[in-house]
Coordinates of C-alpha atoms in Angstrom, one line a residue:
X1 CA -2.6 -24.0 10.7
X2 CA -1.6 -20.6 10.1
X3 CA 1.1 -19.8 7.5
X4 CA 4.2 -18.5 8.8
X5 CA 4.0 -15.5 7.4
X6 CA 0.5 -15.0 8.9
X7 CA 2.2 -15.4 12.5
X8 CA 5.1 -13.1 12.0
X9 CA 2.4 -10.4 10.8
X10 CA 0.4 -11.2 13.8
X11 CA 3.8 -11.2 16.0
X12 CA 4.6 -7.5 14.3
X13 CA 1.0 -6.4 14.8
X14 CA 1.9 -3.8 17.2
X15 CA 4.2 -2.1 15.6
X16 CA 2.9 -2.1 12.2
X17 CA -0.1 -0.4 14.2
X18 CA 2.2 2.3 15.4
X19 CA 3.4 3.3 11.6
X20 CA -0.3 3.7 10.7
X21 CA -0.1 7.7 11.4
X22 CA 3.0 8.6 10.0
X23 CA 2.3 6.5 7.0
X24 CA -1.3 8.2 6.7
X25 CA 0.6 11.7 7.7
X26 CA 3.0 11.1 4.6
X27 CA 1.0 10.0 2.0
X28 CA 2.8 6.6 1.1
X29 CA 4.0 3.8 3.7
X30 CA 6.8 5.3 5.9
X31 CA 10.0 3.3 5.6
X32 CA 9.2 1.1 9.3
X33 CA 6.3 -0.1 7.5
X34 CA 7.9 -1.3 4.8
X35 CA 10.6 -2.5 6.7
X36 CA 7.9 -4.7 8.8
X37 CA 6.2 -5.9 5.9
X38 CA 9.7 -7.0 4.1
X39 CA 10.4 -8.5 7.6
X40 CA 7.0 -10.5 8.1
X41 CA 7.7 -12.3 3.8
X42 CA 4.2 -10.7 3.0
X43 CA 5.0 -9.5 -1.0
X44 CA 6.8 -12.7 -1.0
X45 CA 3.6 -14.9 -0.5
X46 CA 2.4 -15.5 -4.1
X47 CA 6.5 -15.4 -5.1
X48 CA 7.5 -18.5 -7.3
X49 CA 10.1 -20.4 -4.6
X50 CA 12.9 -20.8 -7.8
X51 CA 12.7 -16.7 -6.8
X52 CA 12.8 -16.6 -3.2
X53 CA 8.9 -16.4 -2.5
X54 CA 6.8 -19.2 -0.8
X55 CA 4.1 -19.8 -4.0
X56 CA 1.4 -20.1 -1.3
X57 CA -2.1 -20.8 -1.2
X58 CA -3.9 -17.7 -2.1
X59 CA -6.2 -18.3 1.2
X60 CA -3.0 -17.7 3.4
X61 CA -2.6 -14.5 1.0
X62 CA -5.8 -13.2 1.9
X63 CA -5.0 -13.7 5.4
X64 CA -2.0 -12.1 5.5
X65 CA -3.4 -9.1 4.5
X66 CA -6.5 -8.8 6.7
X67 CA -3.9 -9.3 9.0
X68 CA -2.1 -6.3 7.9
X69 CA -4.9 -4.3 7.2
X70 CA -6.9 -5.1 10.6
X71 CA -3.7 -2.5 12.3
X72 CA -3.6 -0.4 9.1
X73 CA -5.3 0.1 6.3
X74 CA -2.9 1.5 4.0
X75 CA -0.3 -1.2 4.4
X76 CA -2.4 -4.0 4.1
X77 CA -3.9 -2.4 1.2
X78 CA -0.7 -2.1 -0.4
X79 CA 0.2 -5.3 0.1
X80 CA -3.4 -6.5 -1.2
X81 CA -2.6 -5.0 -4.4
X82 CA 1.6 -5.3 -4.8
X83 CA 1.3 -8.9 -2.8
X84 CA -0.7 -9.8 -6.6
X85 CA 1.9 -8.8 -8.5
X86 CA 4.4 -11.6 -8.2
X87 CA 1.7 -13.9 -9.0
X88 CA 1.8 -12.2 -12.0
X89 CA 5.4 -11.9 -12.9
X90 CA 5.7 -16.0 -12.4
X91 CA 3.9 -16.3 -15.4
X92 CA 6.1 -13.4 -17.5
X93 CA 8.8 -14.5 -19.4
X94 CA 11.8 -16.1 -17.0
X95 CA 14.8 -13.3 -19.0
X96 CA 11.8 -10.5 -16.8
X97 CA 11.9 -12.7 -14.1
X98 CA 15.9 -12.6 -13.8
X99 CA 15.7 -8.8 -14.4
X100 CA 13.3 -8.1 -11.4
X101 CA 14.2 -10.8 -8.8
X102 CA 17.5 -12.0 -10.0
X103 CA 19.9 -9.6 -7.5
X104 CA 17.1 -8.9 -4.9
X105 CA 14.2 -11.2 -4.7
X106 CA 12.6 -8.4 -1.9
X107 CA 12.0 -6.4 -5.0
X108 CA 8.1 -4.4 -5.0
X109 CA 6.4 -4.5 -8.2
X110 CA 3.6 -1.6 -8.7
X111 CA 0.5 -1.8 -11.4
X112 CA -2.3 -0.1 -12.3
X113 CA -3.8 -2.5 -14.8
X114 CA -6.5 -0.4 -16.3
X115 CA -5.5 0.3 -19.9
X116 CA -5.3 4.4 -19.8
X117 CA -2.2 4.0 -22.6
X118 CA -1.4 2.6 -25.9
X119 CA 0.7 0.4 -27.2
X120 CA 1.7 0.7 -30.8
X121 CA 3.8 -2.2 -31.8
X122 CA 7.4 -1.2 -33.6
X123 CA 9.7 -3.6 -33.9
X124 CA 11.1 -6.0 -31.6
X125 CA 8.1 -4.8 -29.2
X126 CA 5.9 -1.6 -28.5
X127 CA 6.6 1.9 -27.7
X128 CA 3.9 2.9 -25.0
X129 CA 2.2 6.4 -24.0
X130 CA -0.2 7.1 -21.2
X131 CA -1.1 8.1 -17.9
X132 CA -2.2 5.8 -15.3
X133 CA -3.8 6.4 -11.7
X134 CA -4.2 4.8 -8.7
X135 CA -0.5 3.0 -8.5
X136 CA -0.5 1.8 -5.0
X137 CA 2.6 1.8 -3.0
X138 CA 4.5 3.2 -6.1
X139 CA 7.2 5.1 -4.2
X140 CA 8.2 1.6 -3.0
X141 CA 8.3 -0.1 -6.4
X142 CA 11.3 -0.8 -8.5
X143 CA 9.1 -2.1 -11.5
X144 CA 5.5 -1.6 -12.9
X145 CA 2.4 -3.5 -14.3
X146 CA 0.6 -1.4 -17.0
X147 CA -2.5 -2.0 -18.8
X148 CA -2.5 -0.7 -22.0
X149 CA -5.1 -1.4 -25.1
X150 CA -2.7 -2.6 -28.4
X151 CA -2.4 0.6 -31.0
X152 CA -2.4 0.8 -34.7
X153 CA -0.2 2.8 -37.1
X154 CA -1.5 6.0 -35.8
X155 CA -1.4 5.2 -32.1
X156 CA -5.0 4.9 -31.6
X157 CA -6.7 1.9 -30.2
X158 CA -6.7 -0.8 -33.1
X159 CA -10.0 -2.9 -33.6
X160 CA -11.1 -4.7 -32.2
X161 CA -9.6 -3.8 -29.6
X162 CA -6.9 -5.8 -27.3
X163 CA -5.0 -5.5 -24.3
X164 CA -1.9 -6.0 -23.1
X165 CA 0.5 -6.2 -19.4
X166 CA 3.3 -4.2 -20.0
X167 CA 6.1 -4.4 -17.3
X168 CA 8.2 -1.6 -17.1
X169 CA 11.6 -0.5 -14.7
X170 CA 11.4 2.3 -12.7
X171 CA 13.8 5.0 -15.2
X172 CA 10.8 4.2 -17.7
X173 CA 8.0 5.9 -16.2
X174 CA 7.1 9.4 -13.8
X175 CA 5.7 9.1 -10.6
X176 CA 3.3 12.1 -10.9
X177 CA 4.2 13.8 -7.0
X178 CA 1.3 15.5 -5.2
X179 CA -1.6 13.4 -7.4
X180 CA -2.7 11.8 -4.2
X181 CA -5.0 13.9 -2.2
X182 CA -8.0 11.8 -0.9
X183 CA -10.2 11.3 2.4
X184 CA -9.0 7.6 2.8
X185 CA -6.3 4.7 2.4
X186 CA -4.4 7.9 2.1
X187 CA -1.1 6.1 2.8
X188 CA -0.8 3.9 -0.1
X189 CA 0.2 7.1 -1.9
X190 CA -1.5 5.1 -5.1
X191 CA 0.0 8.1 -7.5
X192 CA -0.5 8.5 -11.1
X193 CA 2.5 7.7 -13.2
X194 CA 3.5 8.6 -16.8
X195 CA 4.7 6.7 -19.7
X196 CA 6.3 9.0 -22.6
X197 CA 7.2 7.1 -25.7
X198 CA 8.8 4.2 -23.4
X199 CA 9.8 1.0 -25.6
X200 CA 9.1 -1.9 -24.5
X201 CA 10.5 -5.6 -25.0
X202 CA 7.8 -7.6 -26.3
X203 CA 9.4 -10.3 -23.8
X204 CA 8.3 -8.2 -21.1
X205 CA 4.3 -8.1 -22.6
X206 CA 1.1 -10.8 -22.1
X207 CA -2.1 -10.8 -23.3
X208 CA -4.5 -9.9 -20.5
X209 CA -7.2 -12.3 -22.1
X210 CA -4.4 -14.7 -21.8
X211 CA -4.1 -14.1 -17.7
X212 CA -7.4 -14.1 -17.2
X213 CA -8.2 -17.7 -17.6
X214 CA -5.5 -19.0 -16.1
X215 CA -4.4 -22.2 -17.3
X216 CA -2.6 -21.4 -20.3
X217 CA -0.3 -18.4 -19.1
X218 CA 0.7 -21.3 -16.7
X219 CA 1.4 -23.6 -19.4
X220 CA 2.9 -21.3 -21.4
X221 CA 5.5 -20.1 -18.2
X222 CA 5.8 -23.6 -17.1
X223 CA 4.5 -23.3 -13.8
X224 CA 2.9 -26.0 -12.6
X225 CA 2.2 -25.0 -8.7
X226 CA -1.9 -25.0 -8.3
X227 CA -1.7 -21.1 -7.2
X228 CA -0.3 -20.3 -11.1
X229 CA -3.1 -21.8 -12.5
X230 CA -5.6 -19.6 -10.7
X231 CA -8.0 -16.4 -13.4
X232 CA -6.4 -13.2 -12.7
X233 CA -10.2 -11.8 -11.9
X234 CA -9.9 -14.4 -8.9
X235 CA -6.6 -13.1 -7.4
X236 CA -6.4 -9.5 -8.2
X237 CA -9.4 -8.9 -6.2
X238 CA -8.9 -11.3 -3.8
X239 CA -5.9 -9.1 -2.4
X240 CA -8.6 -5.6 -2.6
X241 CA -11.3 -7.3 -1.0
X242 CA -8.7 -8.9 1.8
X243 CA -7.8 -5.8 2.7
X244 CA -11.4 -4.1 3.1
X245 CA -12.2 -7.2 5.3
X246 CA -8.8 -6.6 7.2
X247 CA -10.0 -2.9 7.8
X248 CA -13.6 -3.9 9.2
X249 CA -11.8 -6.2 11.6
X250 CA -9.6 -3.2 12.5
X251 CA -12.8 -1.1 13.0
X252 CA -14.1 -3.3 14.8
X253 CA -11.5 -4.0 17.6
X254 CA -10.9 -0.2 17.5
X255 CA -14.9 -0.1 18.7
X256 CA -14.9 -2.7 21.1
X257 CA -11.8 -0.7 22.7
X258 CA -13.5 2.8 22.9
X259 CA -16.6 1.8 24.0
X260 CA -15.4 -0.9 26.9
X261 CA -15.1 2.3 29.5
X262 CA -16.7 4.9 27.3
X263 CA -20.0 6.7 29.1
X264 CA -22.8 8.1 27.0
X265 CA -24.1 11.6 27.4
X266 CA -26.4 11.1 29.0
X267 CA -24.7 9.2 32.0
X268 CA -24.6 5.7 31.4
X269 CA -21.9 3.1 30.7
X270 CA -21.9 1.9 27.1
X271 CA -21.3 -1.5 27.9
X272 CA -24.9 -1.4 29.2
X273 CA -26.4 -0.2 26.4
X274 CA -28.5 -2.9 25.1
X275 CA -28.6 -1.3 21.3
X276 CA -25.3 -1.1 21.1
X277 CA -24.0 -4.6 22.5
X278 CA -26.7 -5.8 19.9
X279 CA -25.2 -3.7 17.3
X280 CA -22.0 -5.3 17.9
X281 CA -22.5 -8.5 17.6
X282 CA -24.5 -8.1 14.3
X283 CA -21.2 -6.6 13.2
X284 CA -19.2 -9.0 14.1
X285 CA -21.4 -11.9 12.4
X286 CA -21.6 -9.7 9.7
X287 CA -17.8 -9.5 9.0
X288 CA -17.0 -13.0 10.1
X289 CA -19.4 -13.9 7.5
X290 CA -17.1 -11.8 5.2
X291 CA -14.3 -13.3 6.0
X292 CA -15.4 -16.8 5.7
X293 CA -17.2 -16.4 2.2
X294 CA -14.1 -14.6 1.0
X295 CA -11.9 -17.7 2.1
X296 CA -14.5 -20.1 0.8
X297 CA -14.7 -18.5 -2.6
X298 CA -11.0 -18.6 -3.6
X299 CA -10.0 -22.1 -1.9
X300 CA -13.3 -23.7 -3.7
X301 CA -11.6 -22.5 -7.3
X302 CA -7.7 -23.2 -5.9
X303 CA -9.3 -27.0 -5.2
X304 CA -10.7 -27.2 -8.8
X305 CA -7.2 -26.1 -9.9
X306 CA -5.5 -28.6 -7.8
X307 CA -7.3 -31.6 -8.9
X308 CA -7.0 -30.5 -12.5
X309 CA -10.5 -29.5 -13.4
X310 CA -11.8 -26.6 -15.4
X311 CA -12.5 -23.5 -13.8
X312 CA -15.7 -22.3 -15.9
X313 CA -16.7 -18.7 -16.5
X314 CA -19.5 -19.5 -13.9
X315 CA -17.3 -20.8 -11.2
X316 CA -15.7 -17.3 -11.9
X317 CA -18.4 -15.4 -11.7
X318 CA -19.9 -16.8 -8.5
X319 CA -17.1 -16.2 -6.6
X320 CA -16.7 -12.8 -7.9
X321 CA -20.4 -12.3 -6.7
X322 CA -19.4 -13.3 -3.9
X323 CA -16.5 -11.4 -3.2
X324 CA -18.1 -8.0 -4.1
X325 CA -21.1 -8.9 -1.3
X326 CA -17.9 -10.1 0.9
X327 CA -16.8 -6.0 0.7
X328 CA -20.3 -4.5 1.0
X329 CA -20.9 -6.5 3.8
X330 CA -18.1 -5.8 6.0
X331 CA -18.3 -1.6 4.8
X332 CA -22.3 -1.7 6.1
X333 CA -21.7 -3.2 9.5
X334 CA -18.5 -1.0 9.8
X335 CA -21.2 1.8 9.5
X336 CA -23.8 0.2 11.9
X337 CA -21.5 0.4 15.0
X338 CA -19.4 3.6 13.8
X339 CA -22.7 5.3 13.9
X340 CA -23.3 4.4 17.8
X341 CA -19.9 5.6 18.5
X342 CA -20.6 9.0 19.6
X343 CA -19.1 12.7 18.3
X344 CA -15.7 11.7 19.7
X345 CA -15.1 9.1 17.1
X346 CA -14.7 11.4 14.2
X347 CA -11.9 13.0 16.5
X348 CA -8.1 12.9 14.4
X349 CA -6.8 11.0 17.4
X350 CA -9.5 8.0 17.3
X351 CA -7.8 5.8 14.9
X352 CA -12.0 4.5 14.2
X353 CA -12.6 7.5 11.6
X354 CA -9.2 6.5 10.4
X355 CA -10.5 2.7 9.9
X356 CA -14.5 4.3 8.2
X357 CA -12.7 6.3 6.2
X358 CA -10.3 3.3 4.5
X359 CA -13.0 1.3 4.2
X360 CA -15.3 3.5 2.2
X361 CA -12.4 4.4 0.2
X362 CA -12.0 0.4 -0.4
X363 CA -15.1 0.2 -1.0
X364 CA -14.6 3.0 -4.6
X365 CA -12.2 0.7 -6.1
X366 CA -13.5 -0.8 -9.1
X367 CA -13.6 -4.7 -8.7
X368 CA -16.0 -3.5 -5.9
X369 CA -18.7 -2.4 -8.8
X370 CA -21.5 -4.6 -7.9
X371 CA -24.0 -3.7 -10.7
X372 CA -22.4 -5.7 -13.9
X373 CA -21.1 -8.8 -11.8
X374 CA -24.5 -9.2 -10.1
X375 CA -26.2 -9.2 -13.2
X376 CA -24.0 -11.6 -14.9
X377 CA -24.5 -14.0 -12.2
X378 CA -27.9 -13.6 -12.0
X379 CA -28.2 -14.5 -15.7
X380 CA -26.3 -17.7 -14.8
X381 CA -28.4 -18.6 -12.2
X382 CA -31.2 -18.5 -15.3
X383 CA -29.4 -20.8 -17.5
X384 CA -28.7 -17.4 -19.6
X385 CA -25.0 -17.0 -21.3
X386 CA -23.9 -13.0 -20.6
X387 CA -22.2 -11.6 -23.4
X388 CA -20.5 -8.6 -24.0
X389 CA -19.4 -6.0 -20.9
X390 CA -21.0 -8.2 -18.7
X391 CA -17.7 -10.8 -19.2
X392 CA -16.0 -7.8 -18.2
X393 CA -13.6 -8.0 -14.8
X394 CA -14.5 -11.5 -14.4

């Protein structure tokens, strides 16, 4: 059974499909699509329910957001990446959770998580410097997850090195206006933003190391719904990767709609074109299969969670494999049938070279590296411990 919100997304389909040019046109979501996306619950998903939000199975996450994605790519990668964030902020400090959600539990919280500033402790907390990119949906946001590597007392990185999640309100930090100017997912208007000398509550602060495994930043926030208990590297990208899925679904409808009447040059009906009707169907095993192992991956680990077992580095790993070839997967077939689409599909008014562009652009972001987590894995599968960089993002 579909979650609700799922439905209502799929009941708002249409018209969250109309938004997609303005919201490209602008640079950030235009305010119907946020208004839809408010409407449909979607940031609310992975919401703790003592804050408003439905603390759902990450699988009806993901869903939501192919969902989203499959009419436009920018929203439903906004809400891949923002719908995260709650997860996040039910295992902060409860005083944080009051200050974001206490008056307005509809409030957006931004990120990026890379560590691009330091944090040099003071007391009481830290005082924090940087500049970020890539902060999807920003103009939305009333708060913000930062990465940020732990300074010492000259504001350098100390050793060995350690990061932190800062959350910060909105007067803390600069949107940086104009720093989005890219070929794709160009409405998430995913901005840089600036940090001068900010201080920040050490109350509002975790340890990313601490995240990342799961259990004990549930513990620790006494949360004891499954989802809480779930590594960071399994959600975070699970919401990315959802929304490059969503966008090869999209692609793909968008295809089967142009070429159902569409006549080749040289005279005959596409839809009698045996190369392409193959074409087609490869593509749509291909990023089925996408869909499915994507599911798969992140309900196995939400299952070893829910009976209480360890989720080990490897389990980890293997769905992070996974979810990388998940992306690939659905990008390549994407290419097979935009390539036997014809010179009119790069046209500005087919919406398909809106859907290749978001999800090559997907495809850039960094949980989508294949190289280090395939190696990792592959070490696994030898009985072989990785050590070092190749833990990294997993």
């Amino acid at each position: 059974m579909a979650h609700d919100v799922v439905r209502r997304v799929e009941e708002l389909a249409t018209r969250l499909a109309a938004t997609a040019e303005e919201t490209e046109r602008l640079g950030k979501l235009s305010d119907e699509s946020v208004k839809l996306v408010r409407e449909a619950g979607v940031m609310r998903l992975l919401q703790p329910t003592d804050f408003g939000g439905y603390a759902a199975h990450p699988r009806d996450f993901a869903e939501a957001v192919m969902a989203v994605a499959k009419v436009c790519g920018s929203t439903g990668w906004v809400c891949g990446v923002g719908g995260v964030h709650p997860w996040e902020m039910a295992l902060m400090d409860r005083k944080l959770q009051h200050e974001v959600w206490g008056t307005n539990p509809d409030t957006w919280i931004a990120s990026p998580y890379a560590p691009q500033g330091i944090a040099t402790p003071t007391d009481g907390g830290y005082l924090l410097r940087g500049r970020w990119n890539f902060s999807s949906g920003t103009d939305h946001c009333d708060w913000i997850f930062l990465g940020a590597l732990v300074g010492d007392a000259d504001g350098k990185p100390a050793q060995p090195p350690s990061t932190l999640h800062v959350v910060l309100p909105r007067r803390d930090y600069t949107i940086v206006e104009n720093s989005w100017d890219v070929i794709g997912l160009c409405g998430t208007g995913s901005k840089d933003v600036i940090v001068d000398g900010a201080f920040i509550p050490a109350y509002r602060t975790i340890d990313s190391a601490e995240v990342a495994g799961g259990e004990l930043a549930a513990e620790r926030a006494g949360r004891t719904d499954t989802v809480y208990r779930m590594p960071f590297w399994a959600m975070f990208p699970l919401g990315i990767t959802a929304a490059v899925v969503g966008i090869s679904e999209g692609a793909l409808a968008a295809h089967l709609d142009y070429q159902r009447d569409r006549v080749a040059a040289v005279g005959g009906k596409i839809r009698e074109d045996p190369y392409v009707l193959s074409a087609i169907s490869e593509a749509a095993s291909e990023i089925a299969a996408s869909r499915t192992q994507l599911l798969d991956g992140i309900s196995r680990l939400y299952d070893l969670a829910d009976e209480g077992k360890e989720i080990t580095f490897a389990d980890r790993a293997t769905v992070r494999r996974n979810q990388v070839r998940c992306a690939w997967r659905a990008v390549a077939a994407v290419d097979e049938i935009f390539a036997r689409s014809g010179g009119n599909a790069v046209r500005r008014q087919n919406i398909m070279q809106r859907f290749w562009r978001d999800a090559h652009v997907g495809l850039q972001h960094a949980i989508h590296t294949p190289g280090p987590i395939y190696h990792s894995t592959a070490l696994l599968s030898m009985g072989i411990e990785p050590e070092g960089a190749l833990r990294n993002l997993i």
